Coordinates of C-alpha atoms and ligand atoms in Angstrom, one line a residue:
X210 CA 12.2 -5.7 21.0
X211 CA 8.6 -4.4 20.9
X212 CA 7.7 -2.2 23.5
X213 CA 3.9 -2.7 23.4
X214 CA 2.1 -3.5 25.9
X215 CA -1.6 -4.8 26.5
X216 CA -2.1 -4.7 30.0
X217 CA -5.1 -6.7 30.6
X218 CA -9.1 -7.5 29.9
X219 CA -10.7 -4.6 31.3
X220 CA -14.2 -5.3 29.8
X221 CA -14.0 -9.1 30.9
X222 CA -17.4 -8.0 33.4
X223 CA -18.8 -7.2 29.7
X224 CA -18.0 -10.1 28.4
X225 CA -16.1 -7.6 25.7
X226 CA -13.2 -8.5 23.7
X227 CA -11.2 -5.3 25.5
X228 CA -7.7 -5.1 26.0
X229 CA -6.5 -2.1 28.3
X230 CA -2.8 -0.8 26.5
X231 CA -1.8 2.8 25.0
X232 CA -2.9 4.0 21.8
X233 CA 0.2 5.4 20.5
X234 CA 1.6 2.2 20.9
X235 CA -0.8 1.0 17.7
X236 CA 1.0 3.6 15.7
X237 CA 4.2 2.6 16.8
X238 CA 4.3 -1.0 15.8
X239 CA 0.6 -1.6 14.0
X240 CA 1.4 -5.3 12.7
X241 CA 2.6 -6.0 17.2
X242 CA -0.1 -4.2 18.3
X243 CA -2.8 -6.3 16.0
X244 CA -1.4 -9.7 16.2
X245 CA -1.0 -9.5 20.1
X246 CA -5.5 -8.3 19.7
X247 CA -5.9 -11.2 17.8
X248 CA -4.1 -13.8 19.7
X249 CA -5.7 -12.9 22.6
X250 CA -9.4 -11.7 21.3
X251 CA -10.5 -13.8 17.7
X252 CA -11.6 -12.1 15.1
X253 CA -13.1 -9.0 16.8
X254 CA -11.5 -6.7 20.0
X255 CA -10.4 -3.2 20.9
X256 CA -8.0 -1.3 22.4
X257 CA -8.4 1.2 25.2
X258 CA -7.0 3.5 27.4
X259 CA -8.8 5.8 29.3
X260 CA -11.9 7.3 27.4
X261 CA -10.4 6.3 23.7
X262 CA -11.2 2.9 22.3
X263 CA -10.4 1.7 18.6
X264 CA -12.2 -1.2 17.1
X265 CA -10.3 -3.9 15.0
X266 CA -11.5 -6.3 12.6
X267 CA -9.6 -9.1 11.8
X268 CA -10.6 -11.9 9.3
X269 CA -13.7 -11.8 6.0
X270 CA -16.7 -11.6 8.7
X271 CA -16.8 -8.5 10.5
X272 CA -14.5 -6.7 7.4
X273 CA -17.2 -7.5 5.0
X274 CA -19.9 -5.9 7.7
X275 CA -17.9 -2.8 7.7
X276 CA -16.1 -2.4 4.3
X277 CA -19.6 -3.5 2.4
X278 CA -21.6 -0.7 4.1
X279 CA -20.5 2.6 3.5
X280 CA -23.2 4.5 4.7
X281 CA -22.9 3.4 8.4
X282 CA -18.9 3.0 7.6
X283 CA -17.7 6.3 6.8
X284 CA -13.8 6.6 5.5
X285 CA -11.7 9.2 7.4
X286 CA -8.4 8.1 5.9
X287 CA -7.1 11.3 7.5
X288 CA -7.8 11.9 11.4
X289 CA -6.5 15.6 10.8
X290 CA -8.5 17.8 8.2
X291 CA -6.5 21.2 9.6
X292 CA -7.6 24.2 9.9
X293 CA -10.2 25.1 6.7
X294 CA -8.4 27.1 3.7
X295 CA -5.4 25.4 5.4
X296 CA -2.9 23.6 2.4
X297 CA -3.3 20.4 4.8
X298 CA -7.5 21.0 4.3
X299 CA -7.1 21.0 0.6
X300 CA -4.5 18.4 0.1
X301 CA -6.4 15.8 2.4
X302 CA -10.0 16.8 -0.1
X303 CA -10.2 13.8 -2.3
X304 CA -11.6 10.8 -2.9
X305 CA -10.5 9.2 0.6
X306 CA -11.7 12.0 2.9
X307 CA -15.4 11.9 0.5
X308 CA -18.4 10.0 1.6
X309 CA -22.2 9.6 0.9
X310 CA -23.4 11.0 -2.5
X311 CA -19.9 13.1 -2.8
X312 CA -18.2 10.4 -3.1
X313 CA -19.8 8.3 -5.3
X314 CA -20.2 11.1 -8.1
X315 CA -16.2 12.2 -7.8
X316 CA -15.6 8.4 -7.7
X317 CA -17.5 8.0 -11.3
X318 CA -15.4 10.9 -12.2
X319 CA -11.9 10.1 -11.0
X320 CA -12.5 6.2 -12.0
X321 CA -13.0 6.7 -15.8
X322 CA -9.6 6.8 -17.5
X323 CA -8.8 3.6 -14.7
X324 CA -11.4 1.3 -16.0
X325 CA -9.8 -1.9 -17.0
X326 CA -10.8 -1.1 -20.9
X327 CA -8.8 2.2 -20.3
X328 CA -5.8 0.7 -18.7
X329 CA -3.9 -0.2 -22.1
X330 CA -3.5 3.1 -23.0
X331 CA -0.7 3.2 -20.4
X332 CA 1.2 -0.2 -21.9
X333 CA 3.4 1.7 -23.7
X334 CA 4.5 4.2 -21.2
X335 CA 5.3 1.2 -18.7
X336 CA 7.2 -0.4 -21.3
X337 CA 9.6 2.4 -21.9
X338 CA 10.2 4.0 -18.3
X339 CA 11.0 -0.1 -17.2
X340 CA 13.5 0.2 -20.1
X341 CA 15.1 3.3 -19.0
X342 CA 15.3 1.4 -15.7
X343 CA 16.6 -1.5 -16.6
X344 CA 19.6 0.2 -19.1
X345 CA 20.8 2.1 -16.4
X346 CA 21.9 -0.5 -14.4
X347 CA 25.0 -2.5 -15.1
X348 CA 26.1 -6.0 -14.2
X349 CA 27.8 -6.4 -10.6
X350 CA 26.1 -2.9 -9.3
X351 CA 25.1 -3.0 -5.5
X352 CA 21.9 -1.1 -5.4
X353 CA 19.1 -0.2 -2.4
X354 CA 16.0 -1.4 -4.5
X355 CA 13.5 -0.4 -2.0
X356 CA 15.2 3.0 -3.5
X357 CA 15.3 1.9 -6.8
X358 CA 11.7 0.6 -6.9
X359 CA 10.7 4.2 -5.7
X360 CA 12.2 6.3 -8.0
X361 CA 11.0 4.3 -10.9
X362 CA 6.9 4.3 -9.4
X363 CA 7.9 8.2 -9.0
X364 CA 8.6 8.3 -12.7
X365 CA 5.9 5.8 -13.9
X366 CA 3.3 7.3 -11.8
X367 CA 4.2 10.9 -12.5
X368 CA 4.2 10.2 -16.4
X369 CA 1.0 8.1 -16.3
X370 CA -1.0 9.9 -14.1
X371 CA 0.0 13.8 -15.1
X372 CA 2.1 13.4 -18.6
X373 CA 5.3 14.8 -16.9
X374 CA 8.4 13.9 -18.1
X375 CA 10.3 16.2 -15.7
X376 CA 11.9 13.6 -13.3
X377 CA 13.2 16.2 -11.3
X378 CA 9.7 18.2 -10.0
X379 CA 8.0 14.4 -9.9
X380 CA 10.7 13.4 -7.8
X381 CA 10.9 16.0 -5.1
X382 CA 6.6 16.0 -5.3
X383 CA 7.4 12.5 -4.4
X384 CA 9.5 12.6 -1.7
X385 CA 7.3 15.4 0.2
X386 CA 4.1 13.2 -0.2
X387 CA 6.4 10.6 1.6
X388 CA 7.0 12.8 4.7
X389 CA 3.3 14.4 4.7
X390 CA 1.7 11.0 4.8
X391 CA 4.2 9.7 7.5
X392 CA 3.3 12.3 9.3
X393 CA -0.1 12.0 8.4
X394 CA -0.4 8.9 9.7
X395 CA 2.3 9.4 12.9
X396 CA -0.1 11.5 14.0
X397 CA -3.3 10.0 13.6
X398 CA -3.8 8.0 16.2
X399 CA -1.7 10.3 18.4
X400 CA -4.4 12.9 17.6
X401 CA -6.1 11.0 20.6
X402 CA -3.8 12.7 23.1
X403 CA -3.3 16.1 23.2
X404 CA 0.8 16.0 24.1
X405 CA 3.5 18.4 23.6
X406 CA 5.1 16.6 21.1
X407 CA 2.0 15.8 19.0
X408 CA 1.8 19.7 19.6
X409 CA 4.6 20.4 17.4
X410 CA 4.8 17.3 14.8
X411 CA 1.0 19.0 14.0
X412 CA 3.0 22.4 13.1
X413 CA 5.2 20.0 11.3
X414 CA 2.3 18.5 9.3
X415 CA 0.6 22.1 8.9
X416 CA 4.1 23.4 7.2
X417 CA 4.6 19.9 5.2
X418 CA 1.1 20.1 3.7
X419 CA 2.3 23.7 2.1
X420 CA 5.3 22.8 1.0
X421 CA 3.3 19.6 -1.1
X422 CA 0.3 22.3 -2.2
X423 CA 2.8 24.5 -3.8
X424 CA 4.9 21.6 -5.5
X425 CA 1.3 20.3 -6.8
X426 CA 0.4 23.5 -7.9
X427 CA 3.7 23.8 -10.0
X428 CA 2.8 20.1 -11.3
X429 CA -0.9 21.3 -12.9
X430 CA 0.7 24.7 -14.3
X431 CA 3.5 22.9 -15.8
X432 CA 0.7 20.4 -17.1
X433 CA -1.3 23.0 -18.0
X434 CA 1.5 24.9 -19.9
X435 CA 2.0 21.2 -22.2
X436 CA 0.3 20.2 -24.8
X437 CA -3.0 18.3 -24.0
X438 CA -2.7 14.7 -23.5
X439 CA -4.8 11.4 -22.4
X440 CA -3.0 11.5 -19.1
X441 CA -5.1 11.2 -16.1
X442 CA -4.5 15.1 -14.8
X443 CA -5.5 16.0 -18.3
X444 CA -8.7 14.2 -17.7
X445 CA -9.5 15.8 -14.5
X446 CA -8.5 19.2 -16.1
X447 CA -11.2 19.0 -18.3
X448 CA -13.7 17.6 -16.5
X449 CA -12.3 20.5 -14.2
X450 CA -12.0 23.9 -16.4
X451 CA -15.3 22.8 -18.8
X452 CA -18.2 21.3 -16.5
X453 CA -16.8 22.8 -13.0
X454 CA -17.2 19.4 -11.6
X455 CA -14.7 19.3 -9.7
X456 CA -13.5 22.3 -7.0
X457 CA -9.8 23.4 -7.1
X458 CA -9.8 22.3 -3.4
X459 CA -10.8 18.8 -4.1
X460 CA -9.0 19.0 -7.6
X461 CA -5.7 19.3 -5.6
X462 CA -7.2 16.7 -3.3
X463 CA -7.9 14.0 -6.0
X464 CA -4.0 14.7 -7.3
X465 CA -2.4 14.2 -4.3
X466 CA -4.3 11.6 -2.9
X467 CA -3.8 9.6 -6.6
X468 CA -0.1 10.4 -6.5
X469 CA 0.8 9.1 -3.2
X470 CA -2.0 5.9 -3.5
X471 CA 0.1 4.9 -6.2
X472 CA 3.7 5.2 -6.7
X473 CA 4.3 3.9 -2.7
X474 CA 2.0 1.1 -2.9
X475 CA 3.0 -0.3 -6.3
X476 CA 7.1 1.1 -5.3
X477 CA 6.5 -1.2 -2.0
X478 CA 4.9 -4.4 -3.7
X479 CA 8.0 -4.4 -6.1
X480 CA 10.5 -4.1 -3.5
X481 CA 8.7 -7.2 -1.4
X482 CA 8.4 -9.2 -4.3
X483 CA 11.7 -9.4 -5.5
X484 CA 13.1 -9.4 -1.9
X485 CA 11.0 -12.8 -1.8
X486 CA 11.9 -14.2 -5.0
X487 CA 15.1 -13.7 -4.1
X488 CA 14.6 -15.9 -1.0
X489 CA 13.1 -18.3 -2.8
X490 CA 15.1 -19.6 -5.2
X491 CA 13.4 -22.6 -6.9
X492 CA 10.3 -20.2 -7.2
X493 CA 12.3 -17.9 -8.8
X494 CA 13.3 -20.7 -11.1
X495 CA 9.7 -21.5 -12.1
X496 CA 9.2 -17.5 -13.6
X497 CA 12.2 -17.1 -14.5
X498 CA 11.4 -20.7 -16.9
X499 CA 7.8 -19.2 -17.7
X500 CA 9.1 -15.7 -18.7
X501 CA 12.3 -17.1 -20.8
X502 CA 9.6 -19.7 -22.5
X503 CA 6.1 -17.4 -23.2
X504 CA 8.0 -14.2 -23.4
X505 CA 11.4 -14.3 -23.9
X506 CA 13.2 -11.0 -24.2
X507 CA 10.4 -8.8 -25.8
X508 CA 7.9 -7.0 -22.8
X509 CA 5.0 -8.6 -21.3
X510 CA 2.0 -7.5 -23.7
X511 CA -1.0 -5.9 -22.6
X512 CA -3.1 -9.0 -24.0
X513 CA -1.3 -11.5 -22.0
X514 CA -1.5 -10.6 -18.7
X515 CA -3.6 -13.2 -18.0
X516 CA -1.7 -16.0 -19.2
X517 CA 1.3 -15.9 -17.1
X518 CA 0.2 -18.3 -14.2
X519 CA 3.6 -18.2 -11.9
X520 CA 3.7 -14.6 -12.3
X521 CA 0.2 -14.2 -11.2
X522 CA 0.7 -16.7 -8.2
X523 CA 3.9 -15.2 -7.4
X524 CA 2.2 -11.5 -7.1
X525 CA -1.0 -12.7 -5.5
X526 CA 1.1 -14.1 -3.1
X527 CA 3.5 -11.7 -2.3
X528 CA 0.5 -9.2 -2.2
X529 CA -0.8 -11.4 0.5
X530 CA 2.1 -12.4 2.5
X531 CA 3.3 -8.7 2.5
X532 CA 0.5 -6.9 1.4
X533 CA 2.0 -3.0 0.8
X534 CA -1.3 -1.4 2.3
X535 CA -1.6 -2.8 5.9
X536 CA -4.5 -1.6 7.2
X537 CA -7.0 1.2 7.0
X538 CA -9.7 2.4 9.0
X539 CA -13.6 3.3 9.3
X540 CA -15.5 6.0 11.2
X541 CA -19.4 4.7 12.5
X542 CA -21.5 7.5 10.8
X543 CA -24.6 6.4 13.0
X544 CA -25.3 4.1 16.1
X545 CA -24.7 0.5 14.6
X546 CA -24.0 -2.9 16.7
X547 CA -20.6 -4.5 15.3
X548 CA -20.4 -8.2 17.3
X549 CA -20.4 -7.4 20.5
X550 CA -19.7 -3.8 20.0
X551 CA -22.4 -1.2 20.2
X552 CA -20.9 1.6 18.4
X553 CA -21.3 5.5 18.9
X554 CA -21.2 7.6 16.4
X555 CA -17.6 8.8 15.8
X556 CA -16.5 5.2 17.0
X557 CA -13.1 4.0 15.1
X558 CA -12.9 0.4 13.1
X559 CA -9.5 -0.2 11.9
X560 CA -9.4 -3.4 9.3
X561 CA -6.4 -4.9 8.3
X562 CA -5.2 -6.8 5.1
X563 CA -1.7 -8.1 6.9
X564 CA -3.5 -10.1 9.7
X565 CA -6.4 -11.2 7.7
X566 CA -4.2 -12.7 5.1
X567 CA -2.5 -14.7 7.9
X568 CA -5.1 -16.2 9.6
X569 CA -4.3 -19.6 10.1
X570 CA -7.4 -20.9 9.0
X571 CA -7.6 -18.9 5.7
X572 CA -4.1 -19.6 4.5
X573 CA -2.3 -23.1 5.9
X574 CA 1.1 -22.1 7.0
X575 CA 0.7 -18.1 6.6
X576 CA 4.3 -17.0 7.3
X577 CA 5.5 -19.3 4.2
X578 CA 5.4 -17.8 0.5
X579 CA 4.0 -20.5 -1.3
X580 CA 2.6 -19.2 -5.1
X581 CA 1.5 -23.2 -5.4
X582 CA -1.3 -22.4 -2.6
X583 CA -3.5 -20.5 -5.1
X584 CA -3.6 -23.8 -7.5
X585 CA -6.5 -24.7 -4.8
X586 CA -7.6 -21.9 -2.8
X587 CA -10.0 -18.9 -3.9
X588 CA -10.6 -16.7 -1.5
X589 CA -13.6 -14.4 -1.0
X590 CA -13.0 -10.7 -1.6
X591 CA -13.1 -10.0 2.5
X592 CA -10.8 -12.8 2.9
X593 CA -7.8 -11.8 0.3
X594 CA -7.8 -7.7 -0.1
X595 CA -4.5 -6.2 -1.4
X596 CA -6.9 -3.9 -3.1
X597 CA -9.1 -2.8 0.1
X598 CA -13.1 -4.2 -1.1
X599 CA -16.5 -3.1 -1.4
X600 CA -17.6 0.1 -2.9
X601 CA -14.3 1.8 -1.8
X602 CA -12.1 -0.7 -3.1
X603 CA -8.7 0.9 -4.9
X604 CA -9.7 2.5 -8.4
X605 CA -6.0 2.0 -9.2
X606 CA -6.2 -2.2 -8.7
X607 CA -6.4 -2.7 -12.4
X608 CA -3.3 -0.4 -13.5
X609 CA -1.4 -1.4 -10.2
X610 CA -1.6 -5.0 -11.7
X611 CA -0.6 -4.2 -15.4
X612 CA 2.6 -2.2 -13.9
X613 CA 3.1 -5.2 -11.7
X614 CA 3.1 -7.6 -14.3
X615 CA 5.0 -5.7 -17.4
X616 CA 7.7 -3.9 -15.0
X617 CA 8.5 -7.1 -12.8
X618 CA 9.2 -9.4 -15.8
X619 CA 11.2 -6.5 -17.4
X620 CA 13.9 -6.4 -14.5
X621 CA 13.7 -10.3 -14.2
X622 CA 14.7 -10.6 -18.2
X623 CA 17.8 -9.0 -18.2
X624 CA 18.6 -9.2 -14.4
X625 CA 19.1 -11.6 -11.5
X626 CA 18.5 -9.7 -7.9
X627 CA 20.2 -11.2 -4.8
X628 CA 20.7 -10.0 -1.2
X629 CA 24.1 -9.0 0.0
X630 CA 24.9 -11.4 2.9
X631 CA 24.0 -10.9 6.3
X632 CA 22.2 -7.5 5.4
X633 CA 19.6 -6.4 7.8
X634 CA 16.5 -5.7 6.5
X635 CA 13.4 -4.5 8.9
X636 CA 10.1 -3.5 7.8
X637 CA 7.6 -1.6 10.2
X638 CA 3.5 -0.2 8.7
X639 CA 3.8 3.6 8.6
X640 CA 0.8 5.6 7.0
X641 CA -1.1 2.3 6.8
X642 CA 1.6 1.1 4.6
X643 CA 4.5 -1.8 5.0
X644 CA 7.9 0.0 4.4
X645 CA 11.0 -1.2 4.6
X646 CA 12.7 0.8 7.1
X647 CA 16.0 0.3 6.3
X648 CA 17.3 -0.2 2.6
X649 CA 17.0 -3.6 0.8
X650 CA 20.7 -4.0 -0.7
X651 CA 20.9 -6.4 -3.6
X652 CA 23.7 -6.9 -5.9
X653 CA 22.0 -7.1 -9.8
X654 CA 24.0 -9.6 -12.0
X655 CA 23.6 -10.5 -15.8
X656 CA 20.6 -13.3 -16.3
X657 CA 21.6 -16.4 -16.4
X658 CA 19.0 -18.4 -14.8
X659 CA 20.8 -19.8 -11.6
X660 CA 19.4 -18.5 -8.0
X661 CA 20.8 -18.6 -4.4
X662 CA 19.4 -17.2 -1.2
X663 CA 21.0 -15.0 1.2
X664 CA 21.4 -15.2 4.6
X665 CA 20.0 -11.8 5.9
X666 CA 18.8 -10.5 9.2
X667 CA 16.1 -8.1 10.8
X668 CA 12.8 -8.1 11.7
X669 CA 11.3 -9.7 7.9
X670 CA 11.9 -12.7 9.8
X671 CA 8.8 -11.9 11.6
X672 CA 6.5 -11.7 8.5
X673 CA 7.9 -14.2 6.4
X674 CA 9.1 -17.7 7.3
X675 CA 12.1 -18.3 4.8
X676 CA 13.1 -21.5 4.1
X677 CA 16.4 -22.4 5.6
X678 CA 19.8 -20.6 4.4
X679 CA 23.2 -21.3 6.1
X680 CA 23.5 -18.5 8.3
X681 CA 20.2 -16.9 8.7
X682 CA 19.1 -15.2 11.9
X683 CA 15.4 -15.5 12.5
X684 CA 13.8 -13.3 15.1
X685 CA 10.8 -14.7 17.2
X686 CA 7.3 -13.7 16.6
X687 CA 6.3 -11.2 19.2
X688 CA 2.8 -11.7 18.9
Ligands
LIG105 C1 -0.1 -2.2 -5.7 C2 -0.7 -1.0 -5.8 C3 -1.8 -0.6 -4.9 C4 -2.3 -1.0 -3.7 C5 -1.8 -2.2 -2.9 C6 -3.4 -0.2 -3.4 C7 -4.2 -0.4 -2.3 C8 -5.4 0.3 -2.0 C9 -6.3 0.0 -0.9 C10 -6.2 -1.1 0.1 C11 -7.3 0.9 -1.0 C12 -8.6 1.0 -0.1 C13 -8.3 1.8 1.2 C14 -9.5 1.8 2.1 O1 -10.5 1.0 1.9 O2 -9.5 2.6 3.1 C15 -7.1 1.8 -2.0 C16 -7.8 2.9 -2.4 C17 -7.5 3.8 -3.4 N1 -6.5 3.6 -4.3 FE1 -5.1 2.2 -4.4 N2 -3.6 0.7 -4.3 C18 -2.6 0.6 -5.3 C19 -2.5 1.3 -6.5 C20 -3.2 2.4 -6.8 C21 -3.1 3.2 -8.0 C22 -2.1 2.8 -9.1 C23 -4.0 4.2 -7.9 C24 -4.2 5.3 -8.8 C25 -3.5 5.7 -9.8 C26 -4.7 4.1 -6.6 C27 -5.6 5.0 -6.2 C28 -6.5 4.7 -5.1 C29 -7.6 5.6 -4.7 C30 -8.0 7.0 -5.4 C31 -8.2 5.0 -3.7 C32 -9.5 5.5 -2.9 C33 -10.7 4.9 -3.4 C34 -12.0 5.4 -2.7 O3 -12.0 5.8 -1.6 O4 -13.1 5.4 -3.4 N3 -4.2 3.0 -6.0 N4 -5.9 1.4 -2.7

């Protein structure tokens, strides 16, 4: 049970779409704290308490005010910067802390080898690390995927992005981005107050940030020491060590930023997918059908990506049902009016994918997954954003969706993935980003084209309606 509270309408004498409530309590359930704004407020509110106020945007009108103009909207992923020539300073340098004219010339720079042309290059690679996946597993095997899907965006990422084949230093860089941007993002709105305990999770995130510099470090030396390649590192290197575009501070910026951008947002959407196809079984049918018929057991090629229509259906979907980046937020650079709002410099706009892509009147029945919906509907870019939009939308969109599409069908070819019973499964947004926050056991059996649901418990039951299975436990919507 949620303990959030909005007490009451504080600015009603305003006429202002102000709910009183504590700020920590957005970081503690984002996706509670939001939908509770929105029931009560529309499309446009905030949240105060005391002198602090955050702004939310919900729904393609006020997003595409804020996400469309960057030069009253300024990103500050990162509330903390830390102390300067702090590790947490340089590790929180790239693209996402970058604004005005900086941005846009290290964007040009850091976009190049992700332009769509670019993005076969990287087939190959996807191809073989889903194969060493997929013959590692055996028949009958009870597996977390959640933990599965991580490890194997650890490996893919690391090999794509920075040539490494050493699982073993990609792994542990991954798991210390994990707990840096958790606390990143534990403490960002708690950087508001000025408690003890935020106190000493800061010394926390201080000592994390050092322990990630000096793994990263070790990760461009090793790259360094190898021979040159077309990975994206050894792009940056070069553009690095010959035109000294790019500082060491915000080169170790740019790699850590593209690291944990990517393997936990394409891990997550992986994880969420399957987890629904799995409670879906007659949808599972149709791909399974559409993969056995266009592609049968060879991978998906880079050519065809295009062609698969449940497949795309099924990821637009999940991407907008459980969209693996949450929310994210905006600083006002200058005085600006947003609706009602007249905004201070320094003011905070938080916009959020998750309640966006249910609104009720965007998407008919939000809570459902229903691939079918996008036979008629074709949102605008503010209404359906997996990818963030405007001129800060994710560089990565086009290799996230090649990964998506090759690796996904690559598991579903030799594999079937079904719950185990009655497991509970809860997701919560952390660091802007829908986890699951407890594993996601599944049992992987031989293919063999026959599906069955699960009844499971938890809090997904909140997010997703799933059609009826014997024995399922839904949990009422707080909002
Ligand atoms: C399913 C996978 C992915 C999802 C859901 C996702 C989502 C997003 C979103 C929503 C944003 C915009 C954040 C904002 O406006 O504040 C973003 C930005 C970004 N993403 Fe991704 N991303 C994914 C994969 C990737 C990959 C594969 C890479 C790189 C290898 C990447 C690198 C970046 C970078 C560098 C930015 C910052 C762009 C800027 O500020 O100009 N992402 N991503």
């Amino acid at each position: 049970m949620s303990r959030i509270s909005i007490a009451s309408d504080h600015d009603a004498a305003n006429h202002l779409p102000v709910s009183q409530g504590r700020i920590a309590d957005f970081a503690d359930d984002p996706v509670v704290c939001m939908r509770r704004l929105w029931a009560r407020h529309g499309e446009i509110a905030a949240l105060e308490e005391g002198t602090q106020r955050i702004h939310f945007v919900f729904g393609p009108h006020y997003t595409k005010q804020v996400l469309s103009n960057a030069t009253t909207f300024h990103s500050r992923f990162f509330a903390l910067r830390g102390p300067r020539r702090s590790s947490h300073r340089r590790v929180t340098s790239g693209l996402l802390s970058m604004n005005g004219e900086e941005h846009r010339r290290h964007r040009r720079m850091v976009m190049q080898p992700f332009q769509k042309s670019a993005i076969g290059a990287y087939h190959e690679t996807v191809c073989e690390v889903a194969d060493e996946l997929v013959s590692g597993w055996r028949p009958g095997q009870l597996v977390d995927i959640n933990a599965e899907m991580t490890r194997y965006m650890l490996r893919l990422t690391s090999r794509i992005l920075f040539g490494l084949d050493d699982g073993d230093l990609a792994e542990h860089v991954g798991e210390l981005t994990e707990r840096w941007v958790a606390l990143n993002h534990a403490l960002g709105p708690a950087a508001f107050s000025a408690d003890s305990e935020s106190a000493d999770r800061y010394d926390e995130l201080l000592s994390a940030a050092k322990e990630l510099e000096v793994a990263a470090k070790e990760m461009i030396r090793s790259r360094r020491a190898g021979k040159p390649g077309f990975d994206v590192l050894s792009l940056l290197l070069r553009a690095h060590d010959e035109q000294g575009g790019i500082s060491d501070e915000q080169l170790m910026g740019h790699i850590v930023l593209l690291f944990g951008a990517a393997h936990l947002t394409s891990a997550h959407t992986l994880t969420w997918t399957l987890l629904l196809l799995a409670q879906h079984p007659e949808i599972m049918r149709q791909l399974h059908e559409e993969l056995t018929t266009v592609v049968g057991s060879r991978p998906v090629r880079n050519d065809e990506l295009d062609s698969l229509p449940v497949l795309d259906r099924v990821l637009k979907e999940s991407m907008r049902i459980l969209p693996a980046s949450s929310y994210s937020q905006r600083v006002a650079a200058e005085p600006t009016k947003l609706g009602p709002f007249d905004l201070a410099p320094g003011a905070v706009v938080i916009f959020s994918q998750f309640i966006t892509h249910h609104l009720p009147e965007l998407y008919s029945e939000p809570e459902r997954f229903l691939p079918d919906r996008w036979n008629e509907i074709s949102p605008s870019p503010y209404a359906y954003l997996p990818f963030g939009a405007g001129p800060r939308m994710c560089i990565g969109a086009a290799l996230g969706m090649m990964q998506l599409k090759v690796s996904l069908p690559s598991l579903l070819q030799r594999f079937k993935f079904s719950l185990v019973p009655e497991a509970t499964v809860n997701a919560r947004v952390m660091s802007t980003m829908l986890f699951p926050t407890t594993s996601v056991p599944m049992r992987i059996e031989s293919q063999d084209g026959q599906f069955a649901a699960q009844p499971i418990r938890g809090n997904i039951h909140t997010l997703v309606d799933f059609p009826s299975v014997a024995g399922n436990a839904p949990v009422r919507k707080a909002a």
